Structure formats: C-alpha cells, structure tokens
Amino acid sequence: MNHVHLIGRLGADPLSTPYASDLGRDDPKILVRFDLAVDAASSRKAEDTPPVWVPVVLFDGQPARFAAEHLTKGDLVALSGRLDLRRWTDEDGKPIRRLHVIASELRKLTPRRTPDDEGADPPPEDDISATNVVPLNHERTQRRERLQ
C-alpha cells in the first residue's frame, strides 16, 4: 500500500503552474508544488535536529486550487497522498531519481488571519487545539477506540 500522511510547515509560498488540459476544457489545469518541513521522527529528539524537507505536488482539483489561493510560507498543513519516484537521465548521462509526495487531500491547520490580527502576536507554533484538527484517518481512529 502506498499511502502517506504528513503534518508540516510550508518552506515557501506554493508555486502554481498552469498546464494545458488534454480533455479540451477551456480553463487550464494547475500544478502546485511546495516543500514541506516535517519534524524528524526520533525517540531522542534534540532541539537542533533539522526538519526533513519533503517535496509535495498537487495536480488540478480542489486541493490544488486551495493551496494556490490560500497557502503561504510558514502555514501548518496536514496532507495525505502517495509517494512517487521520478527517474530521468541528465544531460551528462547520469541517472537521477527524485522522490516526492503527490497529495490528494490537504487541510490547513494554521488559523485564518483577519484584518484585526494585524500587529497582534502570532499564536505559538506548537499551539494546535484539538478542535482545529480532524484526523485524516478519522474512521481508523474510531475503529481503534471501539476495540479498546
């Protein structure tokens, strides 16, 4: 099974690129890319452990359009999708391999900013209340709770 769930922060604003639709639609599809900083998983986590940077790609659809319009650098997001390995040969004949996540679901965990928030202190980075987060694998969590 090829399925990934990640929570992390955007390293930069998402890069949105239109591409031609092969279905003959008038509106172009979009491809959205960004790098996600995910905490390194470790039982002995040190504060100076650098994050793992995961390249993420979203193809045309509601998650891609949402990311292009509403996400910015530093936003905390939860996503699920699948791993994809791209292989090609560079101009020197050297084989290149790149692993990235093709996201199919996306949830913004950073609270919305309002005009009243200007000049206000931002919320602490680790302050995520349970009311703002709905697990992407909610059904599995419910089954696990019933079994206990």
mmCIF file of N, CA and C in Angstrom:
data_model
loop_
_atom_site.group_PDB
_atom_site.id
_atom_site.type_symbol
_atom_site.label_atom_id
_atom_site.label_comp_id
_atom_site.label_asym_id
_atom_site.label_seq_id
_atom_site.Cartn_x
_atom_site.Cartn_y
_atom_site.Cartn_z
ATOM 1 N N MET A 1 0.848 -1.169 0.000
ATOM 2 C CA MET A 1 0.000 0.000 0.000
ATOM 3 C C MET A 1 0.895 1.234 0.000
ATOM 4 N N ASN A 2 0.601 2.181 -0.832
ATOM 5 C CA ASN A 2 1.377 3.405 -0.967
ATOM 6 C C ASN A 2 0.510 4.569 -0.502
ATOM 7 N N HIS A 3 0.587 4.910 0.792
ATOM 8 C CA HIS A 3 -0.208 5.994 1.338
ATOM 9 C C HIS A 3 0.610 6.725 2.399
ATOM 10 N N VAL A 4 0.584 8.054 2.356
ATOM 11 C CA VAL A 4 1.396 8.884 3.234
ATOM 12 C C VAL A 4 0.517 9.926 3.909
ATOM 13 N N HIS A 5 0.735 10.146 5.213
ATOM 14 C CA HIS A 5 0.098 11.234 5.960
ATOM 15 C C HIS A 5 1.223 12.075 6.551
ATOM 16 N N LEU A 6 1.187 13.388 6.323
ATOM 17 C CA LEU A 6 2.228 14.271 6.835
ATOM 18 C C LEU A 6 1.607 15.526 7.441
ATOM 19 N N ILE A 7 2.285 16.063 8.456
ATOM 20 C CA ILE A 7 1.948 17.372 9.007
ATOM 21 C C ILE A 7 3.249 18.154 9.042
ATOM 22 N N GLY A 8 3.220 19.361 8.489
ATOM 23 C CA GLY A 8 4.423 20.176 8.466
ATOM 24 C C GLY A 8 4.118 21.600 8.034
ATOM 25 N N ARG A 9 5.195 22.379 7.896
ATOM 26 C CA ARG A 9 5.071 23.784 7.505
ATOM 27 C C ARG A 9 5.657 24.019 6.121
ATOM 28 N N LEU A 10 5.000 24.913 5.357
ATOM 29 C CA LEU A 10 5.489 25.253 4.029
ATOM 30 C C LEU A 10 6.776 26.051 4.148
ATOM 31 N N GLY A 11 7.774 25.687 3.343
ATOM 32 C CA GLY A 11 9.049 26.385 3.355
ATOM 33 C C GLY A 11 9.032 27.656 2.529
ATOM 34 N N ALA A 12 8.082 27.778 1.613
ATOM 35 C CA ALA A 12 7.938 28.957 0.756
ATOM 36 C C ALA A 12 6.501 28.972 0.238
ATOM 37 N N ASP A 13 6.116 30.085 -0.364
ATOM 38 C CA ASP A 13 4.793 30.136 -0.981
ATOM 39 C C ASP A 13 4.695 29.063 -2.056
ATOM 40 N N PRO A 14 3.522 28.436 -2.224
ATOM 41 C CA PRO A 14 3.375 27.417 -3.259
ATOM 42 C C PRO A 14 3.603 27.994 -4.654
ATOM 43 N N LEU A 15 4.199 27.200 -5.514
ATOM 44 C CA LEU A 15 4.430 27.592 -6.901
ATOM 45 C C LEU A 15 3.342 26.958 -7.751
ATOM 46 N N SER A 16 2.533 27.771 -8.388
ATOM 47 C CA SER A 16 1.414 27.297 -9.194
ATOM 48 C C SER A 16 1.751 27.470 -10.670
ATOM 49 N N THR A 17 1.585 26.386 -11.444
ATOM 50 C CA THR A 17 1.892 26.411 -12.868
ATOM 51 C C THR A 17 0.702 25.893 -13.660
ATOM 52 N N PRO A 18 0.146 26.693 -14.572
ATOM 53 C CA PRO A 18 -0.947 26.175 -15.406
ATOM 54 C C PRO A 18 -0.388 25.229 -16.472
ATOM 55 N N TYR A 19 -1.185 24.244 -16.833
ATOM 56 C CA TYR A 19 -0.806 23.386 -17.947
ATOM 57 C C TYR A 19 -2.045 23.064 -18.765
ATOM 58 N N ALA A 20 -1.842 22.757 -20.029
ATOM 59 C CA ALA A 20 -2.958 22.549 -20.951
ATOM 60 C C ALA A 20 -3.712 21.284 -20.593
ATOM 61 N N SER A 21 -5.010 21.366 -20.719
ATOM 62 C CA SER A 21 -5.859 20.213 -20.461
ATOM 63 C C SER A 21 -5.953 19.361 -21.706
ATOM 64 N N ASP A 22 -5.820 18.060 -21.539
ATOM 65 C CA ASP A 22 -5.959 17.174 -22.686
ATOM 66 C C ASP A 22 -7.413 16.763 -22.892
ATOM 67 N N LEU A 23 -8.322 17.315 -22.109
ATOM 68 C CA LEU A 23 -9.737 16.999 -22.249
ATOM 69 C C LEU A 23 -10.483 18.048 -23.058
ATOM 70 N N GLY A 24 -9.775 19.036 -23.582
ATOM 71 C CA GLY A 24 -10.394 20.060 -24.400
ATOM 72 C C GLY A 24 -11.138 21.121 -23.608
ATOM 73 N N ARG A 25 -10.892 21.208 -22.303
ATOM 74 C CA ARG A 25 -11.546 22.242 -21.496
ATOM 75 C C ARG A 25 -10.907 23.594 -21.804
ATOM 76 N N ASP A 26 -11.699 24.650 -21.627
ATOM 77 C CA ASP A 26 -11.186 25.998 -21.861
ATOM 78 C C ASP A 26 -10.289 26.464 -20.724
ATOM 79 N N ASP A 27 -10.624 26.073 -19.492
ATOM 80 C CA ASP A 27 -9.818 26.522 -18.356
ATOM 81 C C ASP A 27 -8.609 25.598 -18.178
ATOM 82 N N PRO A 28 -7.435 26.192 -18.009
ATOM 83 C CA PRO A 28 -6.233 25.356 -17.843
ATOM 84 C C PRO A 28 -6.212 24.678 -16.477
ATOM 85 N N LYS A 29 -5.621 23.522 -16.438
ATOM 86 C CA LYS A 29 -5.411 22.838 -15.169
ATOM 87 C C LYS A 29 -4.215 23.484 -14.485
ATOM 88 N N ILE A 30 -4.065 23.248 -13.183
ATOM 89 C CA ILE A 30 -2.899 23.794 -12.489
ATOM 90 C C ILE A 30 -2.141 22.687 -11.786
ATOM 91 N N LEU A 31 -0.854 22.900 -11.687
ATOM 92 C CA LEU A 31 0.059 22.041 -10.955
ATOM 93 C C LEU A 31 0.649 22.907 -9.857
ATOM 94 N N VAL A 32 0.543 22.459 -8.599
ATOM 95 C CA VAL A 32 1.037 23.244 -7.465
ATOM 96 C C VAL A 32 2.145 22.449 -6.784
ATOM 97 N N ARG A 33 3.264 23.122 -6.496
ATOM 98 C CA ARG A 33 4.403 22.495 -5.832
ATOM 99 C C ARG A 33 4.829 23.329 -4.634
ATOM 100 N N PHE A 34 5.258 22.626 -3.586
ATOM 101 C CA PHE A 34 5.877 23.288 -2.444
ATOM 102 C C PHE A 34 6.679 22.253 -1.671
ATOM 103 N N ASP A 35 7.589 22.742 -0.836
ATOM 104 C CA ASP A 35 8.365 21.875 0.046
ATOM 105 C C ASP A 35 7.789 21.982 1.443
ATOM 106 N N LEU A 36 7.620 20.829 2.086
ATOM 107 C CA LEU A 36 7.039 20.758 3.413
ATOM 108 C C LEU A 36 8.117 20.378 4.415
ATOM 109 N N ALA A 37 8.272 21.178 5.478
ATOM 110 C CA ALA A 37 9.234 20.882 6.547
ATOM 111 C C ALA A 37 8.524 20.046 7.594
ATOM 112 N N VAL A 38 8.980 18.795 7.753
ATOM 113 C CA VAL A 38 8.375 17.857 8.689
ATOM 114 C C VAL A 38 9.398 17.552 9.774
ATOM 115 N N ASP A 39 8.958 17.544 11.033
ATOM 116 C CA ASP A 39 9.872 17.203 12.126
ATOM 117 C C ASP A 39 10.435 15.807 11.906
ATOM 118 N N ALA A 40 11.724 15.655 12.151
ATOM 119 C CA ALA A 40 12.360 14.347 12.032
ATOM 120 C C ALA A 40 11.857 13.466 13.163
ATOM 121 N N ALA A 41 11.406 12.273 12.816
ATOM 122 C CA ALA A 41 10.896 11.350 13.836
ATOM 123 C C ALA A 41 12.069 10.725 14.569
ATOM 124 N N SER A 42 12.073 10.897 15.887
ATOM 125 C CA SER A 42 13.156 10.354 16.690
ATOM 126 C C SER A 42 12.675 10.187 18.116
ATOM 127 N N SER A 43 13.067 9.075 18.736
ATOM 128 C CA SER A 43 12.681 8.883 20.135
ATOM 129 C C SER A 43 13.507 9.776 21.054
ATOM 130 N N ARG A 44 14.698 10.158 20.587
ATOM 131 C CA ARG A 44 15.563 11.065 21.366
ATOM 132 C C ARG A 44 15.728 12.366 20.609
ATOM 133 N N LYS A 45 14.662 13.041 20.379
ATOM 134 C CA LYS A 45 14.678 14.244 19.563
ATOM 135 C C LYS A 45 15.429 15.392 20.257
ATOM 136 N N ALA A 46 16.398 15.897 19.565
ATOM 137 C CA ALA A 46 17.130 17.056 20.064
ATOM 138 C C ALA A 46 16.527 18.305 19.435
ATOM 139 N N GLU A 47 16.631 19.412 20.128
ATOM 140 C CA GLU A 47 16.060 20.653 19.612
ATOM 141 C C GLU A 47 16.754 21.123 18.346
ATOM 142 N N ASP A 48 18.003 20.743 18.153
ATOM 143 C CA ASP A 48 18.725 21.209 16.983
ATOM 144 C C ASP A 48 18.621 20.247 15.796
ATOM 145 N N THR A 49 17.743 19.244 15.870
ATOM 146 C CA THR A 49 17.555 18.321 14.761
ATOM 147 C C THR A 49 16.864 19.059 13.616
ATOM 148 N N PRO A 50 17.484 19.068 12.437
ATOM 149 C CA PRO A 50 16.853 19.781 11.319
ATOM 150 C C PRO A 50 15.623 19.027 10.823
ATOM 151 N N PRO A 51 14.674 19.743 10.217
ATOM 152 C CA PRO A 51 13.477 19.075 9.694
ATOM 153 C C PRO A 51 13.817 18.275 8.435
ATOM 154 N N VAL A 52 12.936 17.380 8.092
ATOM 155 C CA VAL A 52 13.031 16.652 6.829
ATOM 156 C C VAL A 52 12.212 17.447 5.816
ATOM 157 N N TRP A 53 12.815 17.788 4.682
ATOM 158 C CA TRP A 53 12.129 18.562 3.648
ATOM 159 C C TRP A 53 11.546 17.601 2.628
ATOM 160 N N VAL A 54 10.232 17.655 2.467
ATOM 161 C CA VAL A 54 9.521 16.747 1.573
ATOM 162 C C VAL A 54 8.907 17.551 0.427
ATOM 163 N N PRO A 55 9.306 17.251 -0.827
ATOM 164 C CA PRO A 55 8.662 17.924 -1.958
ATOM 165 C C PRO A 55 7.240 17.385 -2.151
ATOM 166 N N VAL A 56 6.288 18.303 -2.345
ATOM 167 C CA VAL A 56 4.877 17.941 -2.496
ATOM 168 C C VAL A 56 4.361 18.493 -3.818
ATOM 169 N N VAL A 57 3.541 17.687 -4.501
ATOM 170 C CA VAL A 57 2.925 18.087 -5.763
ATOM 171 C C VAL A 57 1.421 17.857 -5.647
ATOM 172 N N LEU A 58 0.646 18.834 -6.096
ATOM 173 C CA LEU A 58 -0.811 18.696 -6.174
ATOM 174 C C LEU A 58 -1.218 18.961 -7.613
ATOM 175 N N PHE A 59 -2.001 18.036 -8.181
ATOM 176 C CA PHE A 59 -2.500 18.225 -9.533
ATOM 177 C C PHE A 59 -3.873 18.861 -9.473
ATOM 178 N N ASP A 60 -4.343 19.319 -10.615
ATOM 179 C CA ASP A 60 -5.607 20.029 -10.732
ATOM 180 C C ASP A 60 -6.704 19.397 -9.887
ATOM 181 N N GLY A 61 -7.479 20.227 -9.237
ATOM 182 C CA GLY A 61 -8.565 19.783 -8.377
ATOM 183 C C GLY A 61 -8.715 20.747 -7.229
ATOM 184 N N GLN A 62 -9.672 20.480 -6.356
ATOM 185 C CA GLN A 62 -9.942 21.377 -5.239
ATOM 186 C C GLN A 62 -8.736 21.562 -4.321
ATOM 187 N N PRO A 63 -8.001 20.493 -3.916
ATOM 188 C CA PRO A 63 -6.832 20.719 -3.054
ATOM 189 C C PRO A 63 -5.765 21.598 -3.719
ATOM 190 N N ALA A 64 -5.540 21.406 -5.008
ATOM 191 C CA ALA A 64 -4.522 22.204 -5.714
ATOM 192 C C ALA A 64 -4.938 23.670 -5.783
ATOM 193 N N ARG A 65 -6.186 23.913 -6.105
ATOM 194 C CA ARG A 65 -6.657 25.308 -6.187
ATOM 195 C C ARG A 65 -6.657 25.967 -4.806
ATOM 196 N N PHE A 66 -7.026 25.211 -3.770
ATOM 197 C CA PHE A 66 -6.991 25.744 -2.412
ATOM 198 C C PHE A 66 -5.561 26.121 -2.028
ATOM 199 N N ALA A 67 -4.604 25.239 -2.313
ATOM 200 C CA ALA A 67 -3.203 25.509 -1.978
ATOM 201 C C ALA A 67 -2.702 26.750 -2.703
ATOM 202 N N ALA A 68 -3.028 26.875 -3.979
ATOM 203 C CA ALA A 68 -2.567 28.022 -4.769
ATOM 204 C C ALA A 68 -3.138 29.336 -4.254
ATOM 205 N N GLU A 69 -4.376 29.311 -3.780
ATOM 206 C CA GLU A 69 -5.047 30.550 -3.386
ATOM 207 C C GLU A 69 -4.906 30.903 -1.904
ATOM 208 N N HIS A 70 -4.727 29.908 -1.031
ATOM 209 C CA HIS A 70 -4.828 30.184 0.403
ATOM 210 C C HIS A 70 -3.592 29.863 1.232
ATOM 211 N N LEU A 71 -2.621 29.151 0.684
ATOM 212 C CA LEU A 71 -1.453 28.789 1.486
ATOM 213 C C LEU A 71 -0.303 29.751 1.253
ATOM 214 N N THR A 72 0.452 30.010 2.315
ATOM 215 C CA THR A 72 1.633 30.860 2.221
ATOM 216 C C THR A 72 2.756 30.236 3.042
ATOM 217 N N LYS A 73 3.943 30.782 2.886
ATOM 218 C CA LYS A 73 5.113 30.304 3.619
ATOM 219 C C LYS A 73 4.831 30.279 5.114
ATOM 220 N N GLY A 74 5.194 29.173 5.770
ATOM 221 C CA GLY A 74 5.035 29.042 7.207
ATOM 222 C C GLY A 74 3.720 28.424 7.648
ATOM 223 N N ASP A 75 2.747 28.290 6.743
ATOM 224 C CA ASP A 75 1.468 27.690 7.127
ATOM 225 C C ASP A 75 1.659 26.235 7.537
ATOM 226 N N LEU A 76 0.930 25.840 8.563
ATOM 227 C CA LEU A 76 0.938 24.454 9.030
ATOM 228 C C LEU A 76 -0.178 23.721 8.303
ATOM 229 N N VAL A 77 0.159 22.601 7.649
ATOM 230 C CA VAL A 77 -0.827 21.833 6.897
ATOM 231 C C VAL A 77 -0.710 20.349 7.215
ATOM 232 N N ALA A 78 -1.824 19.646 7.045
ATOM 233 C CA ALA A 78 -1.852 18.191 7.092
ATOM 234 C C ALA A 78 -2.241 17.734 5.698
ATOM 235 N N LEU A 79 -1.572 16.715 5.214
ATOM 236 C CA LEU A 79 -1.908 16.220 3.890
ATOM 237 C C LEU A 79 -1.787 14.715 3.844
ATOM 238 N N SER A 80 -2.465 14.137 2.878
ATOM 239 C CA SER A 80 -2.308 12.712 2.609
ATOM 240 C C SER A 80 -2.205 12.537 1.105
ATOM 241 N N GLY A 81 -1.536 11.483 0.732
ATOM 242 C CA GLY A 81 -1.338 11.219 -0.681
ATOM 243 C C GLY A 81 -0.503 9.970 -0.854
ATOM 244 N N ARG A 82 0.274 9.943 -1.938
ATOM 245 C CA ARG A 82 1.101 8.774 -2.222
ATOM 246 C C ARG A 82 2.507 9.209 -2.621
ATOM 247 N N LEU A 83 3.458 8.313 -2.424
ATOM 248 C CA LEU A 83 4.830 8.567 -2.852
ATOM 249 C C LEU A 83 4.961 8.286 -4.340
ATOM 250 N N ASP A 84 5.771 9.095 -5.008
ATOM 251 C CA ASP A 84 6.024 8.902 -6.431
ATOM 252 C C ASP A 84 7.513 9.072 -6.677
ATOM 253 N N LEU A 85 8.106 8.159 -7.408
ATOM 254 C CA LEU A 85 9.525 8.218 -7.741
ATOM 255 C C LEU A 85 9.673 8.588 -9.200
ATOM 256 N N ARG A 86 10.334 9.713 -9.455
ATOM 257 C CA ARG A 86 10.596 10.169 -10.832
ATOM 258 C C ARG A 86 12.019 9.792 -11.188
ATOM 259 N N ARG A 87 12.213 9.242 -12.378
ATOM 260 C CA ARG A 87 13.544 8.868 -12.855
ATOM 261 C C ARG A 87 13.783 9.484 -14.222
ATOM 262 N N TRP A 88 14.988 10.027 -14.412
ATOM 263 C CA TRP A 88 15.378 10.545 -15.709
ATOM 264 C C TRP A 88 16.892 10.573 -15.780
ATOM 265 N N THR A 89 17.392 10.887 -16.939
ATOM 266 C CA THR A 89 18.828 10.990 -17.156
ATOM 267 C C THR A 89 19.161 12.430 -17.482
ATOM 268 N N ASP A 90 20.166 12.998 -16.783
ATOM 269 C CA ASP A 90 20.538 14.384 -17.050
ATOM 270 C C ASP A 90 21.365 14.469 -18.331
ATOM 271 N N GLU A 91 21.760 15.675 -18.691
ATOM 272 C CA GLU A 91 22.481 15.881 -19.959
ATOM 273 C C GLU A 91 23.857 15.210 -19.979
ATOM 274 N N ASP A 92 24.409 14.874 -18.818
ATOM 275 C CA ASP A 92 25.693 14.167 -18.752
ATOM 276 C C ASP A 92 25.519 12.650 -18.786
ATOM 277 N N GLY A 93 24.274 12.185 -18.883
ATOM 278 C CA GLY A 93 24.014 10.756 -18.909
ATOM 279 C C GLY A 93 23.902 10.125 -17.534
ATOM 280 N N LYS A 94 23.911 10.938 -16.501
ATOM 281 C CA LYS A 94 23.825 10.444 -15.131
ATOM 282 C C LYS A 94 22.355 10.205 -14.751
ATOM 283 N N PRO A 95 22.025 9.015 -14.235
ATOM 284 C CA PRO A 95 20.637 8.774 -13.839
ATOM 285 C C PRO A 95 20.274 9.576 -12.579
ATOM 286 N N ILE A 96 19.105 10.177 -12.600
ATOM 287 C CA ILE A 96 18.607 10.985 -11.481
ATOM 288 C C ILE A 96 17.311 10.351 -10.979
ATOM 289 N N ARG A 97 17.163 10.317 -9.649
ATOM 290 C CA ARG A 97 15.936 9.821 -9.026
ATOM 291 C C ARG A 97 15.459 10.845 -8.009
ATOM 292 N N ARG A 98 14.180 11.166 -8.039
ATOM 293 C CA ARG A 98 13.601 12.102 -7.080
ATOM 294 C C ARG A 98 12.306 11.522 -6.528
ATOM 295 N N LEU A 99 12.210 11.510 -5.227
ATOM 296 C CA LEU A 99 11.012 11.032 -4.543
ATOM 297 C C LEU A 99 10.212 12.232 -4.072
ATOM 298 N N HIS A 100 8.915 12.252 -4.334
ATOM 299 C CA HIS A 100 8.051 13.320 -3.837
ATOM 300 C C HIS A 100 6.688 12.738 -3.489
ATOM 301 N N VAL A 101 5.870 13.548 -2.836
ATOM 302 C CA VAL A 101 4.517 13.146 -2.458
ATOM 303 C C VAL A 101 3.531 13.801 -3.420
ATOM 304 N N ILE A 102 2.652 12.991 -3.981
ATOM 305 C CA ILE A 102 1.541 13.523 -4.758
ATOM 306 C C ILE A 102 0.349 13.543 -3.809
ATOM 307 N N ALA A 103 -0.024 14.743 -3.380
ATOM 308 C CA ALA A 103 -1.076 14.903 -2.365
ATOM 309 C C ALA A 103 -2.459 14.844 -3.006
ATOM 310 N N SER A 104 -3.366 14.165 -2.330
ATOM 311 C CA SER A 104 -4.753 14.090 -2.790
ATOM 312 C C SER A 104 -5.706 14.781 -1.812
ATOM 313 N N GLU A 105 -5.279 14.917 -0.554
ATOM 314 C CA GLU A 105 -6.069 15.616 0.465
ATOM 315 C C GLU A 105 -5.171 16.623 1.164
ATOM 316 N N LEU A 106 -5.759 17.756 1.521
ATOM 317 C CA LEU A 106 -4.990 18.817 2.152
ATOM 318 C C LEU A 106 -5.881 19.544 3.144
ATOM 319 N N ARG A 107 -5.314 19.843 4.315
ATOM 320 C CA ARG A 107 -6.054 20.592 5.338
ATOM 321 C C ARG A 107 -5.109 21.641 5.920
ATOM 322 N N LYS A 108 -5.548 22.886 5.918
ATOM 323 C CA LYS A 108 -4.763 23.963 6.522
ATOM 324 C C LYS A 108 -5.037 23.983 8.019
ATOM 325 N N LEU A 109 -3.980 23.896 8.809
ATOM 326 C CA LEU A 109 -4.121 23.886 10.266
ATOM 327 C C LEU A 109 -3.833 25.245 10.887
ATOM 328 N N THR A 110 -3.209 26.142 10.142
ATOM 329 C CA THR A 110 -2.939 27.496 10.632
ATOM 330 C C THR A 110 -4.245 28.279 10.646
ATOM 331 N N PRO A 111 -4.557 28.956 11.742
ATOM 332 C CA PRO A 111 -5.802 29.738 11.785
ATOM 333 C C PRO A 111 -5.795 30.844 10.737
ATOM 334 N N ARG A 112 -6.993 31.201 10.292
ATOM 335 C CA ARG A 112 -7.120 32.293 9.317
ATOM 336 C C ARG A 112 -6.721 33.610 9.956
ATOM 337 N N ARG A 113 -6.119 34.463 9.157
ATOM 338 C CA ARG A 113 -5.779 35.814 9.617
ATOM 339 C C ARG A 113 -6.918 36.757 9.244
ATOM 340 N N THR A 114 -7.233 37.659 10.146
ATOM 341 C CA THR A 114 -8.250 38.669 9.879
ATOM 342 C C THR A 114 -7.586 40.036 9.937
ATOM 343 N N PRO A 115 -8.254 41.064 9.414
ATOM 344 C CA PRO A 115 -7.671 42.407 9.493
ATOM 345 C C PRO A 115 -7.381 42.826 10.935
ATOM 346 N N ASP A 116 -8.141 42.299 11.901
ATOM 347 C CA ASP A 116 -7.916 42.634 13.311
ATOM 348 C C ASP A 116 -6.617 42.033 13.835
ATOM 349 N N ASP A 117 -6.088 41.018 13.138
ATOM 350 C CA ASP A 117 -4.869 40.352 13.583
ATOM 351 C C ASP A 117 -3.611 41.157 13.296
ATOM 352 N N GLU A 118 -3.716 42.189 12.476
ATOM 353 C CA GLU A 118 -2.541 42.990 12.141
ATOM 354 C C GLU A 118 -1.929 43.564 13.406
ATOM 355 N N GLY A 119 -0.677 43.328 13.607
ATOM 356 C CA GLY A 119 0.020 43.840 14.770
ATOM 357 C C GLY A 119 -0.118 42.972 16.003
ATOM 358 N N ALA A 120 -1.002 41.983 15.958
ATOM 359 C CA ALA A 120 -1.176 41.090 17.107
ATOM 360 C C ALA A 120 -0.089 40.034 17.096
ATOM 361 N N ASP A 121 0.223 39.523 18.273
ATOM 362 C CA ASP A 121 1.217 38.464 18.354
ATOM 363 C C ASP A 121 0.683 37.211 17.686
ATOM 364 N N PRO A 122 1.501 36.532 16.869
ATOM 365 C CA PRO A 122 1.039 35.292 16.249
ATOM 366 C C PRO A 122 0.896 34.201 17.297
ATOM 367 N N PRO A 123 0.026 33.210 17.046
ATOM 368 C CA PRO A 123 -0.107 32.124 18.009
ATOM 369 C C PRO A 123 1.174 31.307 18.047
ATOM 370 N N PRO A 124 1.480 30.667 19.174
ATOM 371 C CA PRO A 124 2.671 29.835 19.238
ATOM 372 C C PRO A 124 2.603 28.740 18.184
ATOM 373 N N GLU A 125 3.763 28.377 17.615
ATOM 374 C CA GLU A 125 3.800 27.404 16.531
ATOM 375 C C GLU A 125 3.256 26.052 16.948
ATOM 376 N N ASP A 126 3.438 25.668 18.179
ATOM 377 C CA ASP A 126 3.009 24.348 18.613
ATOM 378 C C ASP A 126 1.607 24.348 19.212
ATOM 379 N N ASP A 127 0.910 25.484 19.155
ATOM 380 C CA ASP A 127 -0.406 25.593 19.761
ATOM 381 C C ASP A 127 -1.481 25.190 18.754
ATOM 382 N N ILE A 128 -1.813 23.908 18.745
ATOM 383 C CA ILE A 128 -2.860 23.407 17.865
ATOM 384 C C ILE A 128 -3.897 22.758 18.764
ATOM 385 N N SER A 129 -5.064 23.361 18.853
ATOM 386 C CA SER A 129 -6.089 22.785 19.708
ATOM 387 C C SER A 129 -6.767 21.629 18.984
ATOM 388 N N ALA A 130 -7.280 20.694 19.743
ATOM 389 C CA ALA A 130 -7.920 19.512 19.166
ATOM 390 C C ALA A 130 -9.151 19.884 18.351
ATOM 391 N N THR A 131 -9.766 21.041 18.629
ATOM 392 C CA THR A 131 -10.950 21.423 17.872
ATOM 393 C C THR A 131 -10.600 21.860 16.459
ATOM 394 N N ASN A 132 -9.364 22.263 16.207
ATOM 395 C CA ASN A 132 -8.961 22.691 14.874
ATOM 396 C C ASN A 132 -8.459 21.554 14.004
ATOM 397 N N VAL A 133 -8.218 20.389 14.574
ATOM 398 C CA VAL A 133 -7.609 19.305 13.837
ATOM 399 C C VAL A 133 -8.566 18.124 13.757
ATOM 400 N N VAL A 134 -8.870 17.703 12.560
ATOM 401 C CA VAL A 134 -9.648 16.486 12.349
ATOM 402 C C VAL A 134 -8.712 15.502 11.679
ATOM 403 N N PRO A 135 -8.455 14.342 12.307
ATOM 404 C CA PRO A 135 -7.524 13.393 11.714
ATOM 405 C C PRO A 135 -7.981 12.987 10.324
ATOM 406 N N LEU A 136 -7.020 12.873 9.400
ATOM 407 C CA LEU A 136 -7.352 12.451 8.049
ATOM 408 C C LEU A 136 -7.783 10.988 8.034
ATOM 409 N N ASN A 137 -7.346 10.210 9.013
ATOM 410 C CA ASN A 137 -7.748 8.806 9.099
ATOM 411 C C ASN A 137 -8.770 8.638 10.225
ATOM 412 N N HIS A 138 -9.796 9.459 10.219
ATOM 413 C CA HIS A 138 -10.786 9.522 11.290
ATOM 414 C C HIS A 138 -11.490 8.179 11.508
ATOM 415 N N GLU A 139 -11.853 7.472 10.419
ATOM 416 C CA GLU A 139 -12.550 6.190 10.555
ATOM 417 C C GLU A 139 -11.675 5.162 11.255
ATOM 418 N N ARG A 140 -10.386 5.109 10.918
ATOM 419 C CA ARG A 140 -9.475 4.163 11.542
ATOM 420 C C ARG A 140 -9.334 4.468 13.029
ATOM 421 N N THR A 141 -9.289 5.741 13.393
ATOM 422 C CA THR A 141 -9.184 6.140 14.795
ATOM 423 C C THR A 141 -10.428 5.702 15.570
ATOM 424 N N GLN A 142 -11.604 5.880 14.972
ATOM 425 C CA GLN A 142 -12.839 5.470 15.632
ATOM 426 C C GLN A 142 -12.870 3.959 15.851
ATOM 427 N N ARG A 143 -12.447 3.169 14.848
ATOM 428 C CA ARG A 143 -12.410 1.722 14.991
ATOM 429 C C ARG A 143 -11.469 1.310 16.113
ATOM 430 N N ARG A 144 -10.307 1.954 16.188
ATOM 431 C CA ARG A 144 -9.318 1.637 17.211
ATOM 432 C C ARG A 144 -9.868 1.937 18.600
ATOM 433 N N GLU A 145 -10.611 3.047 18.741
ATOM 434 C CA GLU A 145 -11.183 3.406 20.033
ATOM 435 C C GLU A 145 -12.261 2.413 20.457
ATOM 436 N N ARG A 146 -13.060 1.893 19.496
ATOM 437 C CA ARG A 146 -14.080 0.917 19.820
ATOM 438 C C ARG A 146 -13.482 -0.398 20.286
ATOM 439 N N LEU A 147 -12.308 -0.763 19.759
ATOM 440 C CA LEU A 147 -11.668 -2.013 20.110
ATOM 441 C C LEU A 147 -11.035 -1.962 21.493
ATOM 442 N N GLN A 148 -10.739 -0.791 21.999
ATOM 443 C CA GLN A 148 -10.051 -0.672 23.293
ATOM 444 C C GLN A 148 -10.989 -0.750 24.449
#
